[in-house]
Amino acid sequence: MLYTELLRLWDESVQAVDAKDWQGALAKLGQITEPTSRTLFNAASAHLVLGQLDLALKALDLAIAKDERLAVGFFQRATVMMQLDRLEEALSDCIWAQKHMRENPVIDYRQLGLRFKLYSWQVLYNAAAVYCRMGQWERAKEILLSASQERGGSRGGNIEMALDSVQREENLAPLLVPEGVVFRPRKQDVEQLQQRDFLGKAKVISSMIPNDDFGGFEPLRLQKPGFYEPKVDGTQDSRYMRIQVPYIARGPRQLTVPGGAMVFLFGNEDRDGMATVIYDGQRGLVPVSLLEPADVKTSKGLKHNRVPSGIPLPPELKPPARPQSQHYPAIPPQVHFTSDSPPPSYTSATHTPLPASEVNTASEQHASSSQEAKAGSVVVKVHYIYTVAMPVPMDMPYYELKEQVAQKFGQPASELRLRYKQHGSQALIPLDENGEPGHTVQELAETGRATLWCQKEDPLVNRTILYQMVALYDYAAQGPEDLEFTEGETIDILTEVNEEWLEGHCAGNIGIFPSCFAYREYNNLTPSDKV
């Protein structure tokens, strides 16, 4: 069978799935004479929606035979086995799914065309569901406790609710890939199936960016997505400028630019001393006083362009594995299905769900805090999963404040970390609770108020924070060892892995990320950098 024909039928079956036409999807998949593991998985998903468990099981058997390391296939087949009351085989599939995750907390199947992430805790959850059906309630409880220690998102309160059900000896509903989530062919491959007009149509290009005030003509040049690099004649003075110190946007239309960055001067100075520049594909305002001319001339023998060309490209160095440290939190008790099942791999800090009573009273506390504040006291607002405000004496030491905050949130004080922002800064600086005596809440207060941020930082036990950086862009993890963050978040730097990669901590997670996605606001941490 021609690969183009397989692609066409595969794409048409996916369109039928999107239209909820399950029979039509099966008809298209049935015309594929040489099915792959991914098309067989799609057929099994359609049979499951139609309630055809035997046919779904047969399709999954063939899919796993095509790809013996398809962890999501074993995960899906374990659910079908449970519905058919074949419990021993369902438990075996859970073991194989965990084995083929290769000690990773998550496998992202988007690169293969399946918009689904399989987490290790989901596999453990289904194993607990099997033990519930076997009547082995204690075994199910042990596995759920280990699943609660697994690193991974999208867990919510599933584990806590499952533990309550097991305590009442109620069977757990198994997890599976959601309805309509199937393997999809690559968009580029599908587009190549259509006839293409290589000559194209005549076009008149008036400008290469929106609202451009350039007047004249220049040939069409290849541009990187999201960035416009204006052309300057050799006889004209260069309009490329370098910004002397970091600048953080303080108003609308302003840009945040790190120190030493090169920008293109797009407009003249206005009345407020601001000039319009282009940096990383964005146009905005920066103070003219921070700009100085930059020499962008390059030798003819070099093709390297020192002018910024948009959002940073991926680092050239290969990302290493997670740097090893001598001090990591203790590994939780491991779960063993059989001798072939791998133990849970990663641990993460888990947040305690917000009690209903505190949800209803949080706004009332904030409204009444200013009334309760007396002379010689400060109203401290603390941001956590939710926000509380409380009056405390101005001479209260940092460690006593931390104890009160921990008691308020119902968390151990040893697992919490208080942070604050200096005036005009975006970085969250750790509060020195264990430093020299004499530091009181009064040092943080402005006009009788102080604002703190509370984070649960179990992974930072015995780790040293070298310095802090502020994220310039959003960074999406490319692997389980990467650290995800969004623009403007504060990152604690733990290790300089190599010239282009750093190990950092953000929002309770530790991982590696490209150094070009963040900038350093301070040379050293002002408070203690030992957690």
C-alpha positions as semicolon CSV with decimal commas, in nm:
position;residue;x (nm);y (nm);z (nm)
1;M;0,000;0,000;0,000
2;L;0,134;0,343;-0,093
3;Y;0,219;0,568;0,201
4;T;0,026;0,855;0,043
5;E;-0,288;0,640;0,034
6;L;-0,237;0,545;0,401
7;L;-0,202;0,913;0,491
8;R;-0,518;1,004;0,304
9;L;-0,730;0,735;0,471
10;W;-0,577;0,811;0,811
11;D;-0,655;1,181;0,777
12;E;-1,012;1,113;0,662
13;S;-1,067;0,881;0,960
14;V;-0,946;1,153;1,199
15;Q;-1,189;1,400;1,039
16;A;-1,468;1,147;1,100
17;V;-1,361;1,117;1,466
18;D;-1,379;1,496;1,502
19;A;-1,733;1,481;1,361
20;K;-1,825;1,199;1,609
21;D;-1,885;0,967;1,313
22;W;-1,732;0,657;1,472
23;Q;-1,865;0,410;1,214
24;G;-1,729;0,629;0,934
25;A;-1,391;0,642;1,107
26;L;-1,383;0,261;1,136
27;A;-1,479;0,230;0,768
28;K;-1,186;0,446;0,661
29;L;-0,943;0,266;0,893
30;G;-1,066;-0,069;0,763
31;Q;-0,954;0,027;0,411
32;I;-0,590;0,049;0,526
33;T;-0,433;-0,280;0,414
34;E;-0,112;-0,230;0,612
35;P;-0,220;-0,064;0,939
36;T;0,031;0,085;1,183
37;S;0,026;0,079;1,562
38;R;-0,121;0,430;1,564
39;T;-0,408;0,358;1,323
40;L;-0,487;0,039;1,519
41;F;-0,495;0,242;1,842
42;N;-0,744;0,480;1,674
43;A;-0,962;0,186;1,573
44;A;-0,961;0,061;1,932
45;S;-1,068;0,406;2,054
46;A;-1,363;0,408;1,812
47;H;-1,469;0,055;1,922
48;L;-1,456;0,166;2,287
49;V;-1,692;0,458;2,221
50;L;-1,933;0,219;2,049
51;G;-1,912;-0,025;2,342
52;Q;-1,749;-0,300;2,134
53;L;-1,503;-0,418;2,400
54;D;-1,396;-0,741;2,226
55;L;-1,313;-0,560;1,900
56;A;-1,132;-0,285;2,094
57;L;-0,924;-0,548;2,274
58;K;-0,835;-0,717;1,943
59;A;-0,724;-0,384;1,790
60;L;-0,510;-0,303;2,096
61;D;-0,348;-0,648;2,079
62;L;-0,245;-0,578;1,719
63;A;-0,124;-0,225;1,806
64;I;0,100;-0,357;2,085
65;A;0,229;-0,631;1,857
66;K;0,332;-0,358;1,610
67;D;0,497;-0,149;1,884
68;E;0,598;-0,353;2,188
69;R;0,701;-0,041;2,385
70;L;0,379;0,157;2,341
71;A;0,312;0,241;2,707
72;V;-0,018;0,418;2,630
73;G;-0,133;0,102;2,449
74;F;-0,077;-0,111;2,762
75;F;-0,246;0,161;2,970
76;Q;-0,555;0,160;2,746
77;R;-0,568;-0,220;2,725
78;A;-0,557;-0,251;3,105
79;T;-0,879;-0,050;3,122
80;V;-1,048;-0,276;2,866
81;M;-0,932;-0,585;3,058
82;M;-1,090;-0,447;3,376
83;Q;-1,421;-0,393;3,198
84;L;-1,406;-0,754;3,074
85;D;-1,327;-0,873;3,432
86;R;-0,988;-1,014;3,326
87;L;-0,814;-0,874;3,633
88;E;-0,485;-1,067;3,626
89;E;-0,422;-0,956;3,267
90;A;-0,523;-0,598;3,354
91;L;-0,267;-0,594;3,637
92;S;-0,002;-0,731;3,401
93;D;-0,073;-0,450;3,150
94;C;-0,032;-0,190;3,429
95;I;0,305;-0,341;3,513
96;W;0,418;-0,328;3,148
97;A;0,291;0,029;3,107
98;Q;0,498;0,136;3,410
99;K;0,799;-0,058;3,278
100;H;0,788;0,110;2,935
101;M;0,770;0,458;3,091
102;R;1,141;0,399;3,167
103;E;1,131;0,574;3,508
104;N;0,993;0,894;3,353
105;P;0,715;1,070;3,545
106;V;0,540;1,158;3,218
107;I;0,545;1,069;2,847
108;D;0,419;1,336;2,607
109;Y;0,281;1,173;2,290
110;R;0,229;1,500;2,100
111;Q;0,538;1,436;1,888
112;L;0,371;1,116;1,765
113;G;0,044;1,295;1,693
114;L;-0,150;1,201;2,012
115;R;-0,251;1,504;2,218
116;F;-0,217;1,319;2,546
117;K;0,031;1,302;2,833
118;L;0,060;0,971;3,020
119;Y;0,165;1,021;3,382
120;S;0,316;0,756;3,606
121;W;0,059;0,829;3,876
122;Q;-0,222;0,742;3,629
123;V;-0,070;0,395;3,575
124;L;-0,045;0,344;3,953
125;Y;-0,405;0,463;3,992
126;N;-0,529;0,198;3,747
127;A;-0,323;-0,069;3,928
128;A;-0,500;0,032;4,250
129;A;-0,834;0,003;4,068
130;V;-0,745;-0,357;3,975
131;Y;-0,658;-0,444;4,335
132;C;-0,991;-0,297;4,448
133;R;-1,174;-0,539;4,216
134;M;-0,962;-0,822;4,360
135;G;-1,067;-0,723;4,712
136;Q;-0,710;-0,636;4,817
137;W;-0,795;-0,300;4,975
138;E;-0,474;-0,253;5,175
139;R;-0,264;-0,316;4,864
140;A;-0,473;-0,060;4,673
141;K;-0,424;0,196;4,951
142;E;-0,044;0,149;4,950
143;I;-0,024;0,206;4,573
144;L;-0,243;0,519;4,592
145;L;-0,016;0,663;4,863
146;S;0,283;0,608;4,634
147;A;0,092;0,762;4,341
148;S;0,040;1,077;4,550
149;Q;0,421;1,116;4,565
150;E;0,465;1,088;4,187
151;R;0,562;1,405;4,002
152;G;0,316;1,523;3,738
153;G;0,031;1,761;3,671
154;S;-0,342;1,715;3,606
155;R;-0,377;1,514;3,927
156;G;-0,608;1,751;4,111
157;G;-0,790;1,575;4,397
158;N;-0,815;1,237;4,222
159;I;-0,579;1,059;4,464
160;E;-0,745;1,202;4,776
161;M;-1,093;1,104;4,652
162;A;-0,966;0,759;4,557
163;L;-0,820;0,705;4,905
164;D;-1,159;0,792;5,057
165;S;-1,330;0,542;4,825
166;V;-1,081;0,267;4,914
167;Q;-1,135;0,343;5,284
168;R;-1,506;0,277;5,225
169;E;-1,416;-0,033;5,016
170;E;-1,570;0,110;4,699
171;N;-1,429;0,016;4,355
172;L;-1,239;0,286;4,165
173;A;-1,339;0,384;3,813
174;P;-1,034;0,323;3,586
175;L;-0,868;0,604;3,389
176;L;-0,825;0,592;3,011
177;V;-0,740;0,813;2,714
178;P;-1,029;1,061;2,668
179;E;-1,287;1,009;2,394
180;G;-1,187;1,163;2,061
181;V;-0,815;1,182;2,149
182;V;-0,648;0,981;1,870
183;F;-0,320;0,970;1,680
184;R;-0,317;1,227;1,399
185;P;-0,090;1,241;1,093
186;R;0,155;1,528;1,062
187;K;-0,002;1,841;0,917
188;Q;0,294;1,892;0,682
189;D;0,250;1,542;0,536
190;V;-0,122;1,592;0,479
191;E;-0,066;1,927;0,306
192;Q;0,173;1,763;0,060
193;L;-0,107;1,533;-0,057
194;Q;-0,283;1,828;-0,221
195;Q;-0,185;1,959;-0,561
196;R;0,034;2,264;-0,528
197;D;0,070;2,564;-0,756
198;F;0,444;2,623;-0,757
199;L;0,414;2,932;-0,983
200;G;0,180;3,105;-0,741
201;K;-0,005;3,427;-0,806
202;A;0,124;3,780;-0,856
203;K;0,133;3,982;-0,537
204;V;0,214;4,344;-0,452
205;I;0,394;4,375;-0,119
206;S;0,345;4,715;0,040
207;S;0,502;4,638;0,376
208;M;0,651;4,352;0,570
209;I;0,508;4,444;0,910
210;P;0,170;4,590;1,018
211;N;0,139;4,969;1,038
212;D;0,482;5,020;0,885
213;D;0,566;5,379;0,787
214;F;0,847;5,276;0,547
215;G;0,815;5,438;0,208
216;G;1,002;5,288;-0,086
217;F;1,088;4,952;-0,237
218;E;1,315;4,669;-0,135
219;P;1,330;4,305;-0,245
220;L;1,150;4,037;-0,046
221;R;1,394;3,886;0,203
222;L;1,358;3,575;0,416
223;Q;1,245;3,670;0,766
224;K;1,232;3,464;1,081
225;P;0,882;3,433;1,228
226;G;0,783;3,719;1,454
227;F;1,076;3,949;1,380
228;Y;1,130;4,232;1,133
229;E;1,486;4,335;1,055
230;P;1,478;4,676;0,877
231;K;1,725;4,744;0,599
232;V;1,963;5,040;0,626
233;D;2,163;5,174;0,331
234;G;2,538;5,174;0,376
235;T;2,553;5,550;0,326
236;Q;2,320;5,614;0,620
237;D;2,416;5,616;0,984
238;S;2,336;5,291;1,164
239;R;2,017;5,301;1,368
240;Y;2,111;4,995;1,573
241;M;2,149;5,090;1,939
242;R;2,255;4,907;2,252
243;I;2,071;4,945;2,583
244;Q;2,314;5,019;2,865
245;V;2,127;4,874;3,168
246;P;1,823;4,643;3,206
247;Y;1,491;4,819;3,165
248;I;1,156;4,683;3,288
249;A;0,836;4,813;3,130
250;R;0,652;5,055;3,359
251;G;0,357;5,148;3,145
252;P;0,157;5,065;2,831
253;R;0,348;5,019;2,503
254;Q;0,682;4,995;2,690
255;L;0,926;4,705;2,643
256;T;1,124;4,499;2,893
257;V;1,481;4,474;2,760
258;P;1,785;4,317;2,931
259;G;2,108;4,511;2,971
260;G;2,346;4,499;2,674
261;A;2,071;4,399;2,430
262;M;2,080;4,542;2,076
263;V;1,767;4,715;1,943
264;F;1,671;4,900;1,625
265;L;1,575;5,266;1,668
266;F;1,242;5,278;1,483
267;G;1,117;5,624;1,578
268;N;1,240;5,956;1,709
269;E;1,233;6,074;2,071
270;D;0,896;6,197;2,199
271;R;0,816;6,457;2,465
272;D;0,860;6,212;2,754
273;G;1,212;6,115;2,653
274;M;1,101;5,776;2,516
275;A;1,191;5,634;2,174
276;T;1,025;5,361;1,969
277;V;1,250;5,057;1,914
278;I;1,219;4,704;1,777
279;Y;1,345;4,421;1,996
280;D;1,280;4,046;1,951
281;G;1,001;4,107;1,702
282;Q;0,815;4,355;1,924
283;R;0,785;4,729;1,887
284;G;0,766;4,948;2,197
285;L;0,910;5,236;2,398
286;V;1,232;5,262;2,601
287;P;1,407;5,570;2,750
288;V;1,644;5,743;2,506
289;S;1,890;5,804;2,791
290;L;1,961;5,430;2,811
291;L;2,054;5,394;2,442
292;E;2,400;5,419;2,288
293;P;2,511;5,361;1,927
294;A;2,614;5,002;1,845
295;D;2,860;4,887;1,580
296;V;2,693;4,610;1,378
297;K;2,954;4,578;1,101
298;T;3,068;4,223;1,032
299;S;3,359;4,097;0,822
300;K;3,276;3,970;0,475
301;G;3,415;3,628;0,551
302;L;3,177;3,569;0,842
303;K;2,809;3,492;0,806
304;H;2,745;3,537;1,177
305;N;2,494;3,817;1,240
306;R;2,527;3,989;1,576
307;V;2,193;4,168;1,535
308;P;1,914;4,006;1,742
309;S;1,680;3,807;1,523
310;G;1,370;3,745;1,727
311;I;1,292;3,515;2,020
312;P;1,609;3,317;2,104
313;L;1,674;3,007;1,898
314;P;1,717;2,676;2,082
315;P;2,065;2,634;2,236
316;E;2,323;2,460;2,019
317;L;2,450;2,249;2,308
318;K;2,254;1,932;2,377
319;P;2,052;1,959;2,699
320;P;2,209;1,737;2,963
321;A;2,032;1,515;3,207
322;R;1,926;1,663;3,541
323;P;2,244;1,764;3,733
324;Q;2,311;1,536;4,028
325;S;2,322;1,691;4,374
326;Q;2,448;1,549;4,701
327;H;2,143;1,671;4,889
328;Y;1,798;1,577;4,763
329;P;1,481;1,503;4,960
330;A;1,439;1,148;5,077
331;I;1,277;0,916;4,822
332;P;0,930;0,799;4,933
333;P;0,850;0,430;4,986
334;Q;0,859;0,245;4,658
335;V;0,583;0,024;4,515
336;H;0,660;-0,311;4,358
337;F;0,397;-0,489;4,150
338;T;0,633;-0,777;4,068
339;S;1,006;-0,809;4,016
340;D;0,966;-0,658;3,666
341;S;0,788;-0,340;3,772
342;P;1,007;-0,027;3,805
343;P;0,975;0,188;4,120
344;P;0,825;0,538;4,113
345;S;1,092;0,778;3,998
346;Y;1,037;1,142;4,091
347;T;0,887;1,320;4,393
348;S;0,726;1,660;4,408
349;A;0,577;1,896;4,659
350;T;0,198;1,853;4,681
351;H;-0,036;2,129;4,783
352;T;-0,302;2,070;5,044
353;P;-0,652;2,143;4,903
354;L;-0,809;2,463;5,027
355;P;-1,061;2,394;5,310
356;A;-1,411;2,511;5,232
357;S;-1,432;2,712;5,554
358;E;-1,123;2,916;5,460
359;V;-1,251;2,973;5,105
360;N;-1,563;3,137;5,244
361;T;-1,378;3,346;5,500
362;A;-1,072;3,456;5,298
363;S;-1,243;3,765;5,157
364;E;-1,389;3,851;5,497
365;Q;-1,041;3,838;5,655
366;H;-0,902;4,068;5,390
367;A;-1,187;4,319;5,436
368;S;-1,161;4,329;5,814
369;S;-0,781;4,324;5,843
370;S;-0,742;4,698;5,803
371;Q;-1,000;4,757;6,078
372;E;-0,823;4,519;6,317
373;A;-0,483;4,683;6,266
374;K;-0,393;4,884;6,573
375;A;-0,120;5,129;6,653
376;G;0,222;4,962;6,642
377;S;0,102;4,685;6,406
378;V;0,135;4,606;6,035
379;V;-0,120;4,445;5,802
380;V;0,063;4,161;5,624
381;K;-0,095;4,023;5,306
382;V;0,031;3,673;5,215
383;H;-0,030;3,517;4,870
384;Y;-0,045;3,134;4,864
385;I;-0,302;2,907;4,699
386;Y;-0,535;3,172;4,832
387;T;-0,465;3,512;4,993
388;V;-0,499;3,609;5,358
389;A;-0,433;3,935;5,541
390;M;-0,353;3,955;5,911
391;P;-0,233;4,227;6,153
392;V;0,096;4,153;6,331
393;P;0,317;4,361;6,565
394;M;0,581;4,572;6,390
395;D;0,857;4,425;6,609
396;M;0,770;4,062;6,526
397;P;1,081;3,869;6,407
398;Y;1,077;3,691;6,072
399;Y;1,074;3,341;6,221
400;E;0,766;3,416;6,433
401;L;0,590;3,559;6,128
402;K;0,667;3,238;5,938
403;E;0,521;3,027;6,220
404;Q;0,198;3,229;6,214
405;V;0,171;3,200;5,835
406;A;0,232;2,823;5,850
407;Q;-0,037;2,787;6,114
408;K;-0,277;2,997;5,904
409;F;-0,231;2,776;5,596
410;G;-0,217;2,450;5,792
411;Q;0,129;2,358;5,658
412;P;0,456;2,267;5,833
413;A;0,676;2,575;5,870
414;S;0,981;2,377;5,757
415;E;0,824;2,323;5,412
416;L;0,724;2,685;5,348
417;R;0,933;2,975;5,220
418;L;0,836;3,344;5,242
419;R;0,946;3,582;4,967
420;Y;0,910;3,955;4,904
421;K;0,967;4,207;4,623
422;Q;1,193;4,507;4,650
423;H;1,056;4,836;4,524
424;G;1,068;4,851;4,141
425;S;1,175;4,484;4,110
426;Q;1,000;4,180;3,968
427;A;1,213;3,918;4,145
428;L;1,077;3,735;4,452
429;I;1,358;3,740;4,709
430;P;1,362;3,476;4,988
431;L;1,302;3,617;5,336
432;D;1,590;3,550;5,575
433;E;1,401;3,374;5,856
434;N;1,715;3,213;6,004
435;G;1,952;3,508;5,968
436;E;2,084;3,756;6,222
437;P;1,843;3,854;6,504
438;G;1,687;4,195;6,490
439;H;1,515;4,167;6,150
440;T;1,148;4,252;6,206
441;V;0,834;4,302;6,001
442;Q;0,886;4,679;6,022
443;E;1,168;4,653;5,763
444;L;0,918;4,518;5,506
445;A;0,631;4,757;5,577
446;E;0,533;5,052;5,362
447;T;0,255;5,279;5,495
448;G;0,156;5,019;5,751
449;R;0,132;4,729;5,501
450;A;0,356;4,450;5,376
451;T;0,303;4,196;5,096
452;L;0,464;3,851;5,096
453;W;0,448;3,546;4,872
454;C;0,443;3,199;5,031
455;Q;0,569;2,895;4,838
456;K;0,597;2,529;4,930
457;E;0,958;2,442;4,853
458;D;1,027;2,083;4,957
459;P;1,259;2,024;4,656
460;L;1,490;2,304;4,779
461;V;1,588;2,135;5,106
462;N;1,968;2,167;5,148
463;R;2,005;2,326;4,803
464;T;2,196;2,652;4,753
465;I;2,044;2,935;4,545
466;L;2,331;3,090;4,346
467;Y;2,130;3,387;4,222
468;Q;1,790;3,472;4,070
469;M;1,668;3,551;3,720
470;V;1,343;3,684;3,574
471;A;1,180;3,505;3,278
472;L;1,181;3,706;2,953
473;Y;0,955;3,463;2,763
474;D;0,730;3,164;2,822
475;Y;0,922;2,835;2,812
476;A;0,741;2,506;2,747
477;A;0,917;2,190;2,864
478;Q;1,068;1,980;2,585
479;G;1,124;1,682;2,816
480;P;1,051;1,559;3,170
481;E;1,373;1,715;3,301
482;D;1,287;2,067;3,175
483;L;1,153;2,351;3,391
484;E;0,840;2,525;3,263
485;F;0,773;2,891;3,343
486;T;0,592;3,196;3,208
487;E;0,710;3,549;3,131
488;G;0,782;3,754;3,442
489;E;0,823;3,464;3,686
490;T;1,120;3,449;3,924
491;I;1,364;3,157;3,884
492;D;1,608;3,047;4,155
493;I;1,933;2,935;3,988
494;L;2,076;2,622;4,152
495;T;2,342;2,506;3,902
496;E;2,514;2,643;3,590
497;V;2,504;2,324;3,382
498;N;2,697;2,460;3,084
499;E;2,727;2,780;2,879
500;E;2,367;2,763;2,754
501;W;2,171;2,562;3,015
502;L;2,091;2,633;3,380
503;E;1,922;2,429;3,652
504;G;1,659;2,633;3,833
505;H;1,361;2,626;4,067
506;C;1,025;2,790;4,000
507;A;0,683;2,740;4,161
508;G;0,788;2,429;4,353
509;N;0,949;2,254;4,052
510;I;1,317;2,196;3,969
511;G;1,448;2,147;3,615
512;I;1,679;2,277;3,344
513;F;1,613;2,554;3,090
514;P;1,802;2,764;2,828
515;S;1,974;3,061;2,992
516;C;1,872;3,294;2,704
517;F;1,507;3,276;2,816
518;A;1,572;3,477;3,135
519;Y;1,782;3,771;3,252
520;R;1,963;3,835;3,576
521;E;1,830;4,130;3,772
522;Y;2,071;4,116;4,066
523;N;2,433;4,004;4,091
524;N;2,383;3,850;4,433
525;L;2,090;3,769;4,659
526;T;2,048;4,026;4,933
527;P;1,914;3,785;5,199
528;S;2,050;3,441;5,283
529;D;2,076;3,216;4,982
530;K;2,077;2,891;5,174
531;V;1,741;2,717;5,192
